mmCIF file of N, CA and C in Angstrom:
data_model
loop_
_atom_site.group_PDB
_atom_site.id
_atom_site.type_symbol
_atom_site.label_atom_id
_atom_site.label_comp_id
_atom_site.label_asym_id
_atom_site.label_seq_id
_atom_site.Cartn_x
_atom_site.Cartn_y
_atom_site.Cartn_z
ATOM 1 N N MET A 891 45.257 -14.513 -9.075
ATOM 2 C CA MET A 891 44.416 -14.063 -9.442
ATOM 3 C C MET A 891 43.925 -12.665 -8.270
ATOM 4 N N SER A 892 43.943 -11.493 -9.354
ATOM 5 C CA SER A 892 43.591 -10.628 -7.923
ATOM 6 C C SER A 892 42.243 -10.566 -7.654
ATOM 7 N N LYS A 893 42.028 -9.699 -6.617
ATOM 8 C CA LYS A 893 40.899 -9.743 -6.061
ATOM 9 C C LYS A 893 40.046 -8.398 -7.043
ATOM 10 N N LYS A 894 38.651 -8.959 -7.355
ATOM 11 C CA LYS A 894 38.224 -7.787 -8.080
ATOM 12 C C LYS A 894 37.410 -6.512 -6.884
ATOM 13 N N LEU A 895 37.633 -5.446 -7.881
ATOM 14 C CA LEU A 895 37.093 -3.965 -7.176
ATOM 15 C C LEU A 895 35.647 -4.125 -6.827
ATOM 16 N N THR A 896 35.495 -3.686 -5.949
ATOM 17 C CA THR A 896 34.105 -3.617 -5.070
ATOM 18 C C THR A 896 34.185 -1.811 -4.597
ATOM 19 N N GLY A 897 32.744 -1.144 -4.681
ATOM 20 C CA GLY A 897 32.261 -0.362 -3.820
ATOM 21 C C GLY A 897 33.093 0.846 -3.814
ATOM 22 N N LYS A 898 34.005 1.335 -3.079
ATOM 23 C CA LYS A 898 34.268 2.784 -3.079
ATOM 24 C C LYS A 898 36.080 2.204 -4.303
ATOM 25 N N ALA A 899 36.700 0.904 -4.023
ATOM 26 C CA ALA A 899 37.807 1.042 -4.667
ATOM 27 C C ALA A 899 37.627 1.115 -5.844
ATOM 28 N N LEU A 900 36.305 0.297 -6.426
ATOM 29 C CA LEU A 900 35.949 0.697 -7.810
ATOM 30 C C LEU A 900 35.298 1.949 -8.638
ATOM 31 N N ALA A 901 34.870 3.084 -7.527
ATOM 32 C CA ALA A 901 34.242 4.034 -7.651
ATOM 33 C C ALA A 901 35.853 4.818 -8.032
ATOM 34 N N LYS A 902 36.852 4.750 -7.301
ATOM 35 C CA LYS A 902 38.058 5.998 -7.529
ATOM 36 C C LYS A 902 38.787 4.703 -8.457
ATOM 37 N N PHE A 903 38.460 3.906 -8.880
ATOM 38 C CA PHE A 903 39.130 3.449 -10.224
ATOM 39 C C PHE A 903 38.831 4.083 -11.669
ATOM 40 N N GLU A 904 37.587 3.783 -11.164
ATOM 41 C CA GLU A 904 36.698 3.924 -13.087
ATOM 42 C C GLU A 904 36.126 5.893 -13.019
ATOM 43 N N ALA A 905 37.337 6.721 -11.686
ATOM 44 C CA ALA A 905 37.231 8.309 -11.931
ATOM 45 C C ALA A 905 38.173 8.768 -12.832
ATOM 46 N N LYS A 906 39.037 7.627 -12.634
ATOM 47 C CA LYS A 906 40.580 7.804 -13.347
ATOM 48 C C LYS A 906 40.347 7.392 -14.712
ATOM 49 N N ARG A 907 39.654 6.457 -14.345
ATOM 50 C CA ARG A 907 39.654 6.232 -16.562
ATOM 51 C C ARG A 907 39.368 7.373 -17.665
ATOM 52 N N ASP A 908 39.934 6.548 -18.517
ATOM 53 C CA ASP A 908 40.064 8.050 -19.685
ATOM 54 C C ASP A 908 39.146 6.841 -20.677
ATOM 55 N N VAL A 909 37.706 7.108 -20.785
ATOM 56 C CA VAL A 909 36.752 6.561 -21.536
ATOM 57 C C VAL A 909 37.005 6.535 -22.803
ATOM 58 N N TRP A 910 36.777 7.873 -23.420
ATOM 59 C CA TRP A 910 37.077 8.138 -24.997
ATOM 60 C C TRP A 910 38.773 7.503 -25.195
ATOM 61 N N GLN A 911 39.412 7.996 -24.616
ATOM 62 C CA GLN A 911 41.445 7.477 -24.951
ATOM 63 C C GLN A 911 40.947 6.296 -25.594
ATOM 64 N N GLU A 912 40.271 5.454 -24.111
ATOM 65 C CA GLU A 912 40.453 3.766 -24.180
ATOM 66 C C GLU A 912 39.716 3.671 -25.844
ATOM 67 N N VAL A 913 38.619 4.481 -25.962
ATOM 68 C CA VAL A 913 37.913 4.217 -27.312
ATOM 69 C C VAL A 913 38.816 4.800 -28.798
ATOM 70 N N LEU A 914 39.578 5.814 -28.786
ATOM 71 C CA LEU A 914 39.854 6.621 -29.565
ATOM 72 C C LEU A 914 41.465 5.326 -29.884
ATOM 73 N N ASP A 915 42.217 5.016 -29.211
ATOM 74 C CA ASP A 915 43.479 3.948 -28.804
ATOM 75 C C ASP A 915 43.098 2.453 -29.208
ATOM 76 N N GLY A 916 41.340 1.919 -29.610
ATOM 77 C CA GLY A 916 41.074 0.562 -29.816
ATOM 78 C C GLY A 916 40.411 1.009 -31.488
ATOM 79 N N VAL A 917 40.374 2.017 -31.761
ATOM 80 C CA VAL A 917 40.295 2.662 -33.226
ATOM 81 C C VAL A 917 41.466 2.710 -33.790
ATOM 82 N N ARG A 918 42.412 3.200 -32.693
ATOM 83 C CA ARG A 918 43.830 3.568 -33.945
ATOM 84 C C ARG A 918 44.204 1.819 -34.003
ATOM 85 N N GLU A 919 44.088 0.956 -32.986
ATOM 86 C CA GLU A 919 44.638 -0.380 -32.885
ATOM 87 C C GLU A 919 44.287 -1.038 -34.328
ATOM 88 N N ILE A 920 43.007 -0.764 -34.127
ATOM 89 C CA ILE A 920 41.787 -1.824 -35.216
ATOM 90 C C ILE A 920 41.776 -1.611 -36.900
ATOM 91 N N LYS A 921 42.746 -0.167 -36.385
ATOM 92 C CA LYS A 921 42.839 0.698 -38.111
ATOM 93 C C LYS A 921 44.941 0.464 -38.567
ATOM 94 N N ALA A 922 45.361 0.157 -37.862
ATOM 95 C CA ALA A 922 46.639 -0.131 -37.829
ATOM 96 C C ALA A 922 46.819 -1.941 -38.307
ATOM 97 N N TRP A 923 45.700 -2.573 -37.771
ATOM 98 C CA TRP A 923 46.190 -3.717 -38.625
ATOM 99 C C TRP A 923 44.812 -3.650 -39.927
ATOM 100 N N GLY A 924 44.533 -2.610 -40.203
ATOM 101 C CA GLY A 924 43.245 -2.871 -41.125
ATOM 102 C C GLY A 924 42.742 -3.255 -40.868
ATOM 103 N N GLY A 925 42.097 -3.809 -39.962
ATOM 104 C CA GLY A 925 40.717 -3.712 -39.559
ATOM 105 C C GLY A 925 40.522 -5.360 -39.312
ATOM 106 N N LYS A 926 40.877 -6.389 -39.368
ATOM 107 C CA LYS A 926 41.804 -7.903 -39.857
ATOM 108 C C LYS A 926 41.343 -8.623 -38.351
ATOM 109 N N ARG A 927 41.803 -7.251 -37.184
ATOM 110 C CA ARG A 927 41.892 -8.881 -35.816
ATOM 111 C C ARG A 927 40.415 -8.924 -35.727
ATOM 112 N N LYS A 928 39.608 -10.197 -35.329
ATOM 113 C CA LYS A 928 39.142 -10.201 -34.603
ATOM 114 C C LYS A 928 38.565 -10.530 -33.470
ATOM 115 N N CYS A 929 39.904 -10.289 -32.294
ATOM 116 C CA CYS A 929 39.742 -10.081 -31.168
ATOM 117 C C CYS A 929 39.902 -8.756 -30.558
ATOM 118 N N ILE A 930 39.430 -7.756 -29.906
ATOM 119 C CA ILE A 930 40.419 -6.976 -29.719
ATOM 120 C C ILE A 930 40.542 -7.194 -27.822
ATOM 121 N N GLU A 931 41.474 -7.417 -27.360
ATOM 122 C CA GLU A 931 40.893 -6.762 -25.630
ATOM 123 C C GLU A 931 41.199 -5.576 -25.348
ATOM 124 N N ALA A 932 39.914 -5.519 -24.434
ATOM 125 C CA ALA A 932 40.551 -4.574 -23.625
ATOM 126 C C ALA A 932 41.494 -3.904 -22.352
ATOM 127 N N LYS A 933 42.001 -3.143 -22.532
ATOM 128 C CA LYS A 933 43.075 -3.169 -21.418
ATOM 129 C C LYS A 933 42.717 -2.446 -20.034
ATOM 130 N N SER A 934 41.889 -1.994 -20.171
ATOM 131 C CA SER A 934 40.842 -1.797 -18.100
ATOM 132 C C SER A 934 40.800 -3.198 -17.233
ATOM 133 N N TYR A 935 41.423 -3.506 -16.468
ATOM 134 C CA TYR A 935 41.271 -3.790 -15.946
ATOM 135 C C TYR A 935 39.634 -5.190 -15.490
ATOM 136 N N VAL A 936 38.320 -3.680 -15.297
ATOM 137 C CA VAL A 936 37.362 -3.899 -15.340
ATOM 138 C C VAL A 936 36.441 -4.596 -15.682
ATOM 139 N N VAL A 937 36.893 -4.101 -16.894
ATOM 140 C CA VAL A 937 36.481 -4.523 -19.158
ATOM 141 C C VAL A 937 37.328 -6.151 -18.555
ATOM 142 N N GLN A 938 37.849 -6.366 -18.277
ATOM 143 C CA GLN A 938 38.597 -7.473 -18.765
ATOM 144 C C GLN A 938 38.146 -8.818 -17.837
ATOM 145 N N LYS A 939 37.554 -8.509 -16.514
ATOM 146 C CA LYS A 939 37.386 -9.457 -15.967
ATOM 147 C C LYS A 939 35.842 -10.532 -16.206
#
């Protein structure tokens, strides 16, 4: 298990993220499966942990 990001490392990671692209990817994934999936897992490390 990897260490959780804190402080400057977390800020640097968050600055690189494109949150809206992650949202669009999630919507496309739901539409591709016909909206029938119950669990959508986040791709971001910060959200997963």
